[in-house]
Amino acid sequence: MSVTPLMPVYPRCGFRPVRGEHCHLIGEDGRRYLDFASGIAVNILGHSHGGLIEAIQKQAATLMHVSNLYGSPQGERLAQRLVDLTFADTVFFTNSGAEAVECAIKVARSYHSAVGNDHKHELITFTEAFHGRTMGTISASSQEKMHKGFLPLLPGFKYLPFGDLVAAQAAVGPNTAGFLIEPIQGEGGIKVPTDAFLQGLRALCDEHDLLLVLDEVQSGVARTGTFYAHEQFGITPDILASAKGLGGGFPMGACLATEKAARGMIAGTHGSTYGGNPLAMAASEAVLDAVANEDFLANVRATSAKLVGRLEQFIGNYPEMFELVRGRGLLLGLKMKVEVRPFVAHLRDNHQLLTVSAVDQTVRILPPLVIDDSHIDEFMEKLSAGAASFTPAEVA
Ligand SMILES: *Cc1c(COP(=O)(O)O)cnc(C)c1O
């Protein structure tokens, strides 16, 4: 076992990146890797993006941190941009995705409490969801491997099969507060629900005064070719958690809500020492400067169409290894018929290509949103070479 002072909660691989250059990462040993993982959907502008670096450097030299006891021109500016871009009326800034989901859970509970329905505390969530690693967010996930050793869980969550509207209808009861769902599951294997499913949840919320809480930590901020993924399903949420791409690599997140849903979040009900600090606000503004416009979003969709076309053609050559391509925009999954982890490791170690595995034997393809044709070519070359040189342990 290698000796490391890091708590060994991650099965870390041998690749040790020390530098980033646009869509590539360079290891301690000087080797260059094509990064189609983006720190798991974080580095949407790639590495070493000029505008993002400049914004952080400038803000770091001006004002890095102040308390939330003071007024925040930086926070107000970014929050107003998010409000203008979305369904939301109000924003709470966090430092991570799990914290954004935690805030979303608190907003949902506090709404029902504020309208005199303290008993409506239960959020319905879905199988193979991933919402983070805090006690609240692991409790919101049905995945038992995340619970083991950490019991008891936070009460107030009920798990249903992802995509099953009939089960959702039947599960709504007197204690239901709403639904918490990723509009496209990320860790769960890039699962895209039908429009009818998400629209059905929205209708149930409207009918029973429930809240639709979307976790767009992975699917948000231009990743799927719209600013948030839910826009493609013809719904709006009441509450939304955002992070990952929102800081482009700077750790930050946000909980967005309508004025109605946030009515319980009054002075003293929530807080964060670092959330909304000027440095994070500057980083996120630089990200939005780049991605929050129709040209950029249209380019993500066009790039996606090219990449998906190439992938679909490619998997036809390996029908025994690959089943299908799924996802939206540049949130893509390649479902395999063989064990996915050894293949992801093979691509990394033998072809210097970085992807991420997910459940349901899915290779996640999450490139920076700024890739061009040359990166697609390089990706397809490495993937093809990787498939040709791979010996699966078991072929289904
Ligand atoms: C990554 C992720 C989270 C957790 O974000 P952290 O920043 O790691 O806390 C929550 N929800 C979804 C859908 C995610 O992909």
mmCIF file of C-alpha atoms and ligand atoms in Angstrom:
data_model
loop_
_atom_site.group_PDB
_atom_site.id
_atom_site.type_symbol
_atom_site.label_atom_id
_atom_site.label_comp_id
_atom_site.label_asym_id
_atom_site.label_seq_id
_atom_site.Cartn_x
_atom_site.Cartn_y
_atom_site.Cartn_z
ATOM 1 C CA MET A 1 0.000 0.000 0.000
ATOM 2 C CA SER A 2 1.353 3.410 -0.905
ATOM 3 C CA VAL A 3 1.829 5.775 2.013
ATOM 4 C CA THR A 4 -0.266 8.930 1.872
ATOM 5 C CA PRO A 5 -1.395 11.348 4.560
ATOM 6 C CA LEU A 6 -4.714 11.763 2.723
ATOM 7 C CA MET A 7 -7.671 9.975 4.314
ATOM 8 C CA PRO A 8 -8.004 6.974 2.007
ATOM 9 C CA VAL A 9 -11.660 7.495 1.040
ATOM 10 C CA TYR A 10 -10.827 7.638 -2.679
ATOM 11 C CA PRO A 11 -9.346 4.734 -4.629
ATOM 12 C CA ARG A 12 -6.857 7.114 -6.283
ATOM 13 C CA CYS A 13 -5.152 5.982 -9.468
ATOM 14 C CA GLY A 14 -1.513 6.419 -10.433
ATOM 15 C CA PHE A 15 -2.080 9.504 -12.603
ATOM 16 C CA ARG A 16 -0.964 12.596 -10.662
ATOM 17 C CA PRO A 17 -1.828 15.774 -12.588
ATOM 18 C CA VAL A 18 0.216 18.874 -11.848
ATOM 19 C CA ARG A 19 -0.710 21.240 -14.696
ATOM 20 C CA GLY A 20 -3.634 21.942 -17.014
ATOM 21 C CA GLU A 21 -3.526 23.308 -20.546
ATOM 22 C CA HIS A 22 -6.935 23.964 -22.115
ATOM 23 C CA CYS A 23 -8.432 20.463 -22.660
ATOM 24 C CA HIS A 24 -5.348 18.529 -21.519
ATOM 25 C CA LEU A 25 -3.836 17.612 -18.175
ATOM 26 C CA ILE A 26 -0.120 17.023 -17.654
ATOM 27 C CA GLY A 27 1.047 14.487 -15.079
ATOM 28 C CA GLU A 28 3.909 14.593 -12.564
ATOM 29 C CA ASP A 29 5.853 12.438 -15.041
ATOM 30 C CA GLY A 30 5.283 14.952 -17.861
ATOM 31 C CA ARG A 31 2.742 12.816 -19.773
ATOM 32 C CA ARG A 32 -0.162 14.585 -21.460
ATOM 33 C CA TYR A 33 -3.775 13.371 -21.110
ATOM 34 C CA LEU A 34 -6.894 14.405 -22.994
ATOM 35 C CA ASP A 35 -9.353 15.478 -20.319
ATOM 36 C CA PHE A 36 -12.894 14.340 -21.153
ATOM 37 C CA ALA A 37 -13.779 14.216 -17.456
ATOM 38 C CA SER A 38 -13.304 17.910 -16.566
ATOM 39 C CA GLY A 39 -12.922 17.262 -12.851
ATOM 40 C CA ILE A 40 -16.341 15.567 -13.130
ATOM 41 C CA ALA A 41 -18.206 18.254 -15.075
ATOM 42 C CA VAL A 42 -16.462 21.141 -13.309
ATOM 43 C CA ASN A 43 -13.849 22.653 -15.646
ATOM 44 C CA ILE A 44 -16.358 23.733 -18.276
ATOM 45 C CA LEU A 45 -13.927 26.304 -19.724
ATOM 46 C CA GLY A 46 -11.106 23.768 -19.702
ATOM 47 C CA HIS A 47 -7.935 24.429 -17.746
ATOM 48 C CA SER A 48 -5.947 27.664 -17.771
ATOM 49 C CA HIS A 49 -8.785 29.773 -19.212
ATOM 50 C CA GLY A 50 -7.521 33.338 -19.537
ATOM 51 C CA GLY A 51 -10.710 35.124 -18.508
ATOM 52 C CA LEU A 52 -11.249 32.947 -15.448
ATOM 53 C CA ILE A 53 -7.630 33.269 -14.290
ATOM 54 C CA GLU A 54 -7.671 37.015 -14.746
ATOM 55 C CA ALA A 55 -10.930 37.419 -12.825
ATOM 56 C CA ILE A 56 -9.627 35.372 -9.894
ATOM 57 C CA GLN A 57 -6.233 37.108 -9.826
ATOM 58 C CA LYS A 58 -7.781 40.549 -9.973
ATOM 59 C CA GLN A 59 -10.350 39.818 -7.279
ATOM 60 C CA ALA A 60 -7.751 38.111 -5.066
ATOM 61 C CA ALA A 61 -5.697 41.293 -5.174
ATOM 62 C CA THR A 62 -8.760 43.452 -4.426
ATOM 63 C CA LEU A 63 -10.853 41.640 -1.819
ATOM 64 C CA MET A 64 -10.911 37.909 -1.138
ATOM 65 C CA HIS A 65 -13.265 37.364 1.756
ATOM 66 C CA VAL A 66 -15.622 39.357 3.939
ATOM 67 C CA SER A 67 -18.365 38.269 6.285
ATOM 68 C CA ASN A 68 -21.954 37.861 5.179
ATOM 69 C CA LEU A 69 -22.760 40.347 7.947
ATOM 70 C CA TYR A 70 -21.915 43.038 5.388
ATOM 71 C CA GLY A 71 -23.593 44.063 2.173
ATOM 72 C CA SER A 72 -22.400 42.222 -0.928
ATOM 73 C CA PRO A 73 -22.276 44.099 -4.217
ATOM 74 C CA GLN A 74 -20.416 41.103 -5.701
ATOM 75 C CA GLY A 75 -23.066 38.617 -4.549
ATOM 76 C CA GLU A 76 -25.940 40.826 -5.657
ATOM 77 C CA ARG A 77 -24.437 41.164 -9.113
ATOM 78 C CA LEU A 78 -24.052 37.412 -9.666
ATOM 79 C CA ALA A 79 -27.401 36.573 -8.049
ATOM 80 C CA GLN A 80 -29.147 39.088 -10.321
ATOM 81 C CA ARG A 81 -27.558 37.448 -13.364
ATOM 82 C CA LEU A 82 -28.777 34.016 -12.234
ATOM 83 C CA VAL A 83 -32.253 35.417 -11.549
ATOM 84 C CA ASP A 84 -32.327 37.013 -15.014
ATOM 85 C CA LEU A 85 -31.225 33.731 -16.634
ATOM 86 C CA THR A 86 -33.650 31.420 -14.826
ATOM 87 C CA PHE A 87 -36.991 30.768 -13.127
ATOM 88 C CA ALA A 88 -35.562 31.982 -9.809
ATOM 89 C CA ASP A 89 -36.250 35.110 -7.772
ATOM 90 C CA THR A 90 -33.667 34.583 -5.044
ATOM 91 C CA VAL A 91 -30.261 32.911 -4.574
ATOM 92 C CA PHE A 92 -28.191 31.549 -1.675
ATOM 93 C CA PHE A 93 -24.493 30.955 -2.430
ATOM 94 C CA THR A 94 -22.665 27.895 -1.107
ATOM 95 C CA ASN A 95 -19.186 26.394 -1.425
ATOM 96 C CA SER A 96 -20.147 23.049 -2.935
ATOM 97 C CA GLY A 97 -22.862 21.001 -4.564
ATOM 98 C CA ALA A 98 -23.856 19.092 -1.436
ATOM 99 C CA GLU A 99 -24.263 22.378 0.423
ATOM 100 C CA ALA A 100 -26.486 23.672 -2.375
ATOM 101 C CA VAL A 101 -28.666 20.541 -2.062
ATOM 102 C CA GLU A 102 -28.701 20.914 1.749
ATOM 103 C CA CYS A 103 -29.952 24.453 1.319
ATOM 104 C CA ALA A 104 -32.579 23.245 -1.179
ATOM 105 C CA ILE A 105 -33.834 20.679 1.368
ATOM 106 C CA LYS A 106 -34.051 23.389 4.037
ATOM 107 C CA VAL A 107 -35.914 25.737 1.686
ATOM 108 C CA ALA A 108 -38.462 22.995 0.914
ATOM 109 C CA ARG A 109 -39.047 22.120 4.572
ATOM 110 C CA SER A 110 -39.203 25.765 5.635
ATOM 111 C CA TYR A 111 -41.808 26.575 2.988
ATOM 112 C CA HIS A 112 -44.268 24.067 4.382
ATOM 113 C CA SER A 113 -43.452 25.103 7.931
ATOM 114 C CA ALA A 114 -44.021 28.765 7.057
ATOM 115 C CA VAL A 115 -47.471 28.018 5.634
ATOM 116 C CA GLY A 116 -48.399 26.068 8.776
ATOM 117 C CA ASN A 117 -47.760 22.553 7.472
ATOM 118 C CA ASP A 118 -44.847 21.387 9.627
ATOM 119 C CA HIS A 119 -45.840 17.771 8.987
ATOM 120 C CA LYS A 120 -45.067 18.122 5.245
ATOM 121 C CA HIS A 121 -41.371 17.334 5.645
ATOM 122 C CA GLU A 122 -40.841 14.338 3.370
ATOM 123 C CA LEU A 123 -39.032 14.630 0.054
ATOM 124 C CA ILE A 124 -39.483 11.895 -2.518
ATOM 125 C CA THR A 125 -36.208 11.023 -4.268
ATOM 126 C CA PHE A 126 -35.236 8.447 -6.874
ATOM 127 C CA THR A 127 -33.194 5.270 -7.188
ATOM 128 C CA GLU A 128 -29.514 5.668 -8.034
ATOM 129 C CA ALA A 129 -29.683 9.376 -7.377
ATOM 130 C CA PHE A 130 -26.580 11.174 -6.226
ATOM 131 C CA HIS A 131 -26.943 14.377 -4.224
ATOM 132 C CA GLY A 132 -23.623 14.621 -2.345
ATOM 133 C CA ARG A 133 -21.875 13.178 0.699
ATOM 134 C CA THR A 134 -23.183 15.105 3.711
ATOM 135 C CA MET A 135 -25.486 13.295 6.145
ATOM 136 C CA GLY A 136 -28.524 15.017 4.605
ATOM 137 C CA THR A 137 -27.577 14.339 1.017
ATOM 138 C CA ILE A 138 -26.639 10.675 1.562
ATOM 139 C CA SER A 139 -29.991 10.289 3.306
ATOM 140 C CA ALA A 140 -31.625 11.671 0.160
ATOM 141 C CA SER A 141 -30.011 8.912 -1.924
ATOM 142 C CA SER A 142 -31.199 5.316 -2.033
ATOM 143 C CA GLN A 143 -27.660 4.015 -2.647
ATOM 144 C CA GLU A 144 -26.912 1.758 0.306
ATOM 145 C CA LYS A 145 -23.172 1.735 -0.346
ATOM 146 C CA MET A 146 -23.130 5.414 0.674
ATOM 147 C CA HIS A 147 -25.044 4.707 3.919
ATOM 148 C CA LYS A 148 -22.990 1.834 5.272
ATOM 149 C CA GLY A 149 -21.234 2.780 8.498
ATOM 150 C CA PHE A 150 -22.984 6.143 8.778
ATOM 151 C CA LEU A 151 -26.374 5.240 10.216
ATOM 152 C CA PRO A 152 -28.745 6.564 11.397
ATOM 153 C CA LEU A 153 -29.762 8.587 8.365
ATOM 154 C CA LEU A 154 -31.676 11.848 8.440
ATOM 155 C CA PRO A 155 -35.392 10.976 8.343
ATOM 156 C CA GLY A 156 -37.749 12.427 5.750
ATOM 157 C CA PHE A 157 -36.808 10.816 2.448
ATOM 158 C CA LYS A 158 -38.641 8.202 0.438
ATOM 159 C CA TYR A 159 -37.065 6.493 -2.579
ATOM 160 C CA LEU A 160 -38.945 5.612 -5.765
ATOM 161 C CA PRO A 161 -37.877 4.115 -9.094
ATOM 162 C CA PHE A 162 -36.508 6.827 -11.410
ATOM 163 C CA GLY A 163 -38.989 7.453 -14.209
ATOM 164 C CA ASP A 164 -42.014 5.786 -12.610
ATOM 165 C CA LEU A 165 -44.771 8.397 -12.608
ATOM 166 C CA VAL A 166 -47.435 5.967 -11.415
ATOM 167 C CA ALA A 167 -45.327 5.185 -8.324
ATOM 168 C CA ALA A 168 -44.803 8.913 -7.768
ATOM 169 C CA GLN A 169 -48.545 9.576 -7.932
ATOM 170 C CA ALA A 170 -49.225 6.760 -5.471
ATOM 171 C CA ALA A 171 -46.467 7.888 -3.071
ATOM 172 C CA VAL A 172 -47.776 11.413 -2.480
ATOM 173 C CA GLY A 173 -49.242 11.529 1.022
ATOM 174 C CA PRO A 174 -50.078 13.970 3.812
ATOM 175 C CA ASN A 175 -46.395 14.350 4.814
ATOM 176 C CA THR A 176 -45.005 14.857 1.305
ATOM 177 C CA ALA A 177 -43.046 18.106 0.873
ATOM 178 C CA GLY A 178 -42.070 17.590 -2.751
ATOM 179 C CA PHE A 179 -39.731 15.790 -5.124
ATOM 180 C CA LEU A 180 -35.947 16.058 -5.234
ATOM 181 C CA ILE A 181 -34.546 14.839 -8.541
ATOM 182 C CA GLU A 182 -31.682 15.228 -11.000
ATOM 183 C CA PRO A 183 -33.366 16.080 -14.336
ATOM 184 C CA ILE A 184 -30.647 13.927 -15.904
ATOM 185 C CA GLN A 185 -28.929 11.499 -13.541
ATOM 186 C CA GLY A 186 -25.146 11.896 -13.536
ATOM 187 C CA GLU A 187 -23.476 9.350 -11.215
ATOM 188 C CA GLY A 188 -26.549 7.182 -11.849
ATOM 189 C CA GLY A 189 -25.364 6.536 -15.421
ATOM 190 C CA ILE A 190 -26.489 9.549 -17.516
ATOM 191 C CA LYS A 191 -30.154 8.565 -17.395
ATOM 192 C CA VAL A 192 -32.494 10.888 -19.244
ATOM 193 C CA PRO A 193 -36.140 10.687 -18.145
ATOM 194 C CA THR A 194 -39.041 11.338 -20.493
ATOM 195 C CA ASP A 195 -40.590 14.796 -20.753
ATOM 196 C CA ALA A 196 -43.823 13.216 -19.525
ATOM 197 C CA PHE A 197 -42.190 12.014 -16.307
ATOM 198 C CA LEU A 198 -40.787 15.394 -15.280
ATOM 199 C CA GLN A 199 -43.942 17.172 -16.445
ATOM 200 C CA GLY A 200 -45.963 14.684 -14.412
ATOM 201 C CA LEU A 201 -43.961 15.491 -11.266
ATOM 202 C CA ARG A 202 -44.513 19.195 -11.946
ATOM 203 C CA ALA A 203 -48.265 18.610 -12.267
ATOM 204 C CA LEU A 204 -48.339 16.641 -8.996
ATOM 205 C CA CYS A 205 -46.551 19.528 -7.282
ATOM 206 C CA ASP A 206 -49.062 22.044 -8.632
ATOM 207 C CA GLU A 207 -51.996 19.858 -7.642
ATOM 208 C CA HIS A 208 -50.870 19.140 -4.054
ATOM 209 C CA ASP A 209 -48.898 22.303 -3.203
ATOM 210 C CA LEU A 210 -45.589 20.396 -3.274
ATOM 211 C CA LEU A 211 -42.194 21.699 -4.293
ATOM 212 C CA LEU A 212 -40.215 20.478 -7.278
ATOM 213 C CA VAL A 213 -36.552 20.551 -6.254
ATOM 214 C CA LEU A 214 -34.038 19.935 -9.033
ATOM 215 C CA ASP A 215 -30.441 18.912 -8.416
ATOM 216 C CA GLU A 216 -28.640 20.389 -11.420
ATOM 217 C CA VAL A 217 -25.220 20.269 -9.799
ATOM 218 C CA GLN A 218 -23.927 18.095 -12.659
ATOM 219 C CA SER A 219 -26.407 18.878 -15.457
ATOM 220 C CA GLY A 220 -26.422 22.655 -15.048
ATOM 221 C CA VAL A 221 -24.513 25.657 -16.391
ATOM 222 C CA ALA A 222 -24.558 24.978 -20.148
ATOM 223 C CA ARG A 223 -23.439 21.327 -19.814
ATOM 224 C CA THR A 224 -26.459 19.969 -21.702
ATOM 225 C CA GLY A 225 -26.700 22.764 -24.284
ATOM 226 C CA THR A 226 -29.207 24.890 -22.383
ATOM 227 C CA PHE A 227 -28.270 26.953 -19.336
ATOM 228 C CA TYR A 228 -30.049 24.429 -17.120
ATOM 229 C CA ALA A 229 -31.129 20.995 -18.351
ATOM 230 C CA HIS A 230 -34.744 21.291 -17.170
ATOM 231 C CA GLU A 231 -35.395 23.902 -19.868
ATOM 232 C CA GLN A 232 -35.395 21.035 -22.381
ATOM 233 C CA PHE A 233 -38.219 19.205 -20.590
ATOM 234 C CA GLY A 234 -40.758 22.023 -20.607
ATOM 235 C CA ILE A 235 -40.806 22.473 -16.830
ATOM 236 C CA THR A 236 -39.616 24.935 -14.247
ATOM 237 C CA PRO A 237 -38.679 23.950 -10.694
ATOM 238 C CA ASP A 238 -39.442 25.772 -7.445
ATOM 239 C CA ILE A 239 -35.943 25.221 -6.081
ATOM 240 C CA LEU A 240 -32.685 24.281 -7.839
ATOM 241 C CA ALA A 241 -29.205 23.305 -6.635
ATOM 242 C CA SER A 242 -26.267 24.319 -8.826
ATOM 243 C CA ALA A 243 -22.492 23.949 -8.444
ATOM 244 C CA LYS A 244 -19.706 22.133 -10.374
ATOM 245 C CA GLY A 245 -19.539 24.117 -13.658
ATOM 246 C CA LEU A 246 -20.854 27.257 -11.949
ATOM 247 C CA GLY A 247 -17.375 28.114 -10.655
ATOM 248 C CA GLY A 248 -15.513 26.577 -13.606
ATOM 249 C CA GLY A 249 -13.070 25.032 -11.090
ATOM 250 C CA PHE A 250 -13.410 27.548 -8.287
ATOM 251 C CA PRO A 251 -15.325 25.820 -5.466
ATOM 252 C CA MET A 252 -18.771 27.356 -5.235
ATOM 253 C CA GLY A 253 -22.446 26.542 -5.587
ATOM 254 C CA ALA A 254 -25.854 28.128 -5.381
ATOM 255 C CA CYS A 255 -29.390 27.341 -4.318
ATOM 256 C CA LEU A 256 -31.940 29.102 -6.511
ATOM 257 C CA ALA A 257 -35.609 29.455 -5.572
ATOM 258 C CA THR A 258 -38.798 31.250 -6.378
ATOM 259 C CA GLU A 259 -39.906 33.917 -3.934
ATOM 260 C CA LYS A 260 -42.840 31.706 -2.970
ATOM 261 C CA ALA A 261 -40.741 28.606 -2.237
ATOM 262 C CA ALA A 262 -38.219 30.629 -0.203
ATOM 263 C CA ARG A 263 -40.773 32.342 1.995
ATOM 264 C CA GLY A 264 -39.544 30.501 5.101
ATOM 265 C CA MET A 265 -35.898 31.504 4.601
ATOM 266 C CA ILE A 266 -35.921 34.628 6.731
ATOM 267 C CA ALA A 267 -33.082 36.279 8.659
ATOM 268 C CA GLY A 268 -31.236 33.822 10.892
ATOM 269 C CA THR A 269 -32.513 30.608 9.272
ATOM 270 C CA HIS A 270 -29.423 29.722 7.227
ATOM 271 C CA GLY A 271 -25.857 30.803 6.639
ATOM 272 C CA SER A 272 -22.330 30.077 5.520
ATOM 273 C CA THR A 273 -19.054 31.738 6.467
ATOM 274 C CA TYR A 274 -17.562 31.489 2.992
ATOM 275 C CA GLY A 275 -20.658 31.193 0.787
ATOM 276 C CA GLY A 276 -20.845 34.087 -1.665
ATOM 277 C CA ASN A 277 -17.328 35.377 -1.009
ATOM 278 C CA PRO A 278 -16.088 37.967 -3.523
ATOM 279 C CA LEU A 279 -13.499 35.599 -4.990
ATOM 280 C CA ALA A 280 -16.096 32.932 -5.816
ATOM 281 C CA MET A 281 -18.443 35.582 -7.207
ATOM 282 C CA ALA A 282 -15.723 36.917 -9.525
ATOM 283 C CA ALA A 283 -14.878 33.404 -10.746
ATOM 284 C CA SER A 284 -18.506 32.598 -11.486
ATOM 285 C CA GLU A 285 -19.062 35.910 -13.255
ATOM 286 C CA ALA A 286 -16.171 35.060 -15.566
ATOM 287 C CA VAL A 287 -17.783 31.658 -16.241
ATOM 288 C CA LEU A 288 -21.144 33.259 -17.036
ATOM 289 C CA ASP A 289 -19.447 35.858 -19.271
ATOM 290 C CA ALA A 290 -18.271 32.920 -21.382
ATOM 291 C CA VAL A 291 -21.202 30.491 -21.333
ATOM 292 C CA ALA A 292 -24.447 32.342 -20.591
ATOM 293 C CA ASN A 293 -25.247 33.351 -24.144
ATOM 294 C CA GLU A 294 -27.112 31.721 -27.010
ATOM 295 C CA ASP A 295 -24.015 31.437 -29.240
ATOM 296 C CA PHE A 296 -22.147 29.405 -26.649
ATOM 297 C CA LEU A 297 -25.144 27.184 -25.908
ATOM 298 C CA ALA A 298 -25.783 26.591 -29.622
ATOM 299 C CA ASN A 299 -22.142 25.617 -29.998
ATOM 300 C CA VAL A 300 -22.451 23.066 -27.176
ATOM 301 C CA ARG A 301 -25.434 21.539 -28.966
ATOM 302 C CA ALA A 302 -23.637 21.464 -32.328
ATOM 303 C CA THR A 303 -20.500 19.953 -30.769
ATOM 304 C CA SER A 304 -22.674 17.379 -29.042
ATOM 305 C CA ALA A 305 -24.343 16.398 -32.313
ATOM 306 C CA LYS A 306 -20.942 15.800 -33.947
ATOM 307 C CA LEU A 307 -19.595 13.838 -30.994
ATOM 308 C CA VAL A 308 -22.738 11.714 -30.629
ATOM 309 C CA GLY A 309 -22.715 10.978 -34.377
ATOM 310 C CA ARG A 310 -19.103 9.790 -34.203
ATOM 311 C CA LEU A 311 -19.794 7.718 -31.069
ATOM 312 C CA GLU A 312 -22.812 6.012 -32.592
ATOM 313 C CA GLN A 313 -20.854 5.100 -35.680
ATOM 314 C CA PHE A 314 -17.982 3.845 -33.505
ATOM 315 C CA ILE A 315 -20.025 1.569 -31.247
ATOM 316 C CA GLY A 316 -21.358 -0.182 -34.355
ATOM 317 C CA ASN A 317 -17.837 -1.577 -34.806
ATOM 318 C CA TYR A 318 -17.869 -3.114 -31.318
ATOM 319 C CA PRO A 319 -21.353 -4.500 -30.780
ATOM 320 C CA GLU A 320 -20.012 -6.965 -28.197
ATOM 321 C CA MET A 321 -18.579 -4.148 -26.033
ATOM 322 C CA PHE A 322 -20.956 -1.198 -26.290
ATOM 323 C CA GLU A 323 -24.723 -1.002 -26.027
ATOM 324 C CA LEU A 324 -25.684 2.628 -26.618
ATOM 325 C CA VAL A 325 -24.912 6.318 -26.326
ATOM 326 C CA ARG A 326 -27.158 8.505 -24.189
ATOM 327 C CA GLY A 327 -27.351 11.970 -22.666
ATOM 328 C CA ARG A 328 -27.793 15.563 -23.718
ATOM 329 C CA GLY A 329 -25.283 18.151 -24.831
ATOM 330 C CA LEU A 330 -21.887 17.259 -23.434
ATOM 331 C CA LEU A 331 -23.313 15.221 -20.557
ATOM 332 C CA LEU A 332 -22.911 11.908 -22.371
ATOM 333 C CA GLY A 333 -22.810 8.269 -21.387
ATOM 334 C CA LEU A 334 -21.556 5.223 -23.246
ATOM 335 C CA LYS A 335 -23.289 2.150 -21.855
ATOM 336 C CA MET A 336 -21.080 -0.913 -22.009
ATOM 337 C CA LYS A 337 -21.888 -4.611 -22.103
ATOM 338 C CA VAL A 338 -18.775 -5.359 -20.057
ATOM 339 C CA GLU A 339 -17.322 -4.083 -16.773
ATOM 340 C CA VAL A 340 -16.823 -0.331 -17.183
ATOM 341 C CA ARG A 341 -14.096 0.400 -14.596
ATOM 342 C CA PRO A 342 -11.343 -1.672 -16.245
ATOM 343 C CA PHE A 343 -12.096 0.037 -19.575
ATOM 344 C CA VAL A 344 -11.944 3.544 -18.076
ATOM 345 C CA ALA A 345 -8.617 2.591 -16.416
ATOM 346 C CA HIS A 346 -7.331 1.147 -19.711
ATOM 347 C CA LEU A 347 -8.186 4.353 -21.607
ATOM 348 C CA ARG A 348 -6.411 6.381 -18.929
ATOM 349 C CA ASP A 349 -3.318 4.261 -18.424
ATOM 350 C CA ASN A 350 -2.684 3.059 -21.962
ATOM 351 C CA HIS A 351 -4.164 5.782 -24.143
ATOM 352 C CA GLN A 352 -3.921 8.938 -21.977
ATOM 353 C CA LEU A 353 -7.652 9.563 -22.204
ATOM 354 C CA LEU A 354 -9.601 10.638 -19.123
ATOM 355 C CA THR A 355 -13.277 9.695 -18.735
ATOM 356 C CA VAL A 356 -15.335 8.779 -15.641
ATOM 357 C CA SER A 357 -17.239 5.617 -14.824
ATOM 358 C CA ALA A 358 -20.798 5.648 -13.517
ATOM 359 C CA VAL A 359 -23.239 2.991 -12.364
ATOM 360 C CA ASP A 360 -25.060 0.858 -14.935
ATOM 361 C CA GLN A 361 -21.753 0.119 -16.755
ATOM 362 C CA THR A 362 -21.624 3.624 -18.175
ATOM 363 C CA VAL A 363 -18.545 5.550 -19.314
ATOM 364 C CA ARG A 364 -19.253 9.215 -18.639
ATOM 365 C CA ILE A 365 -18.003 11.588 -21.317
ATOM 366 C CA LEU A 366 -17.828 15.067 -19.785
ATOM 367 C CA PRO A 367 -15.421 17.179 -21.818
ATOM 368 C CA PRO A 368 -14.827 20.874 -21.237
ATOM 369 C CA LEU A 369 -17.558 22.742 -23.126
ATOM 370 C CA VAL A 370 -14.895 24.525 -25.188
ATOM 371 C CA ILE A 371 -13.701 21.488 -27.170
ATOM 372 C CA ASP A 372 -13.378 21.854 -30.938
ATOM 373 C CA ASP A 373 -13.133 19.381 -33.840
ATOM 374 C CA SER A 374 -9.482 18.630 -33.077
ATOM 375 C CA HIS A 375 -10.414 17.414 -29.575
ATOM 376 C CA ILE A 376 -13.238 15.274 -30.955
ATOM 377 C CA ASP A 377 -10.765 13.754 -33.446
ATOM 378 C CA GLU A 378 -8.211 13.095 -30.710
ATOM 379 C CA PHE A 379 -10.910 11.618 -28.479
ATOM 380 C CA MET A 380 -12.208 9.277 -31.167
ATOM 381 C CA GLU A 381 -8.672 8.138 -32.048
ATOM 382 C CA LYS A 382 -7.857 7.338 -28.426
ATOM 383 C CA LEU A 383 -11.226 5.686 -27.814
ATOM 384 C CA SER A 384 -10.933 3.539 -30.968
ATOM 385 C CA ALA A 385 -7.374 2.531 -30.133
ATOM 386 C CA GLY A 386 -8.510 1.781 -26.586
ATOM 387 C CA ALA A 387 -11.391 -0.408 -27.720
ATOM 388 C CA ALA A 388 -9.176 -2.269 -30.197
ATOM 389 C CA SER A 389 -6.529 -3.026 -27.552
ATOM 390 C CA PHE A 390 -8.933 -3.893 -24.711
ATOM 391 C CA THR A 391 -9.545 -7.424 -23.522
ATOM 392 C CA PRO A 392 -12.678 -7.441 -21.414
ATOM 393 C CA ALA A 393 -12.710 -9.738 -18.416
ATOM 394 C CA GLU A 394 -16.151 -10.993 -19.437
ATOM 395 C CA VAL A 395 -18.195 -10.351 -22.540
ATOM 396 C CA ALA A 396 -21.952 -10.428 -21.951
HETATM 397 C C1 LIG B 1 -21.330 16.198 -7.668
HETATM 398 C C2 LIG B 1 -22.772 16.217 -7.337
HETATM 399 C C3 LIG B 1 -23.227 16.649 -6.064
HETATM 400 C C4 LIG B 1 -22.292 16.983 -4.937
HETATM 401 O O1 LIG B 1 -21.467 18.082 -5.196
HETATM 402 P P1 LIG B 1 -20.197 18.329 -4.258
HETATM 403 O O2 LIG B 1 -19.631 19.635 -4.758
HETATM 404 O O3 LIG B 1 -19.266 17.177 -4.438
HETATM 405 O O4 LIG B 1 -20.673 18.418 -2.861
HETATM 406 C C5 LIG B 1 -24.586 16.719 -5.864
HETATM 407 N N1 LIG B 1 -25.462 16.382 -6.822
HETATM 408 C C6 LIG B 1 -25.076 15.981 -8.040
HETATM 409 C C7 LIG B 1 -26.096 15.642 -9.085
HETATM 410 C C8 LIG B 1 -23.712 15.857 -8.337
HETATM 411 O O5 LIG B 1 -23.322 15.416 -9.532
#
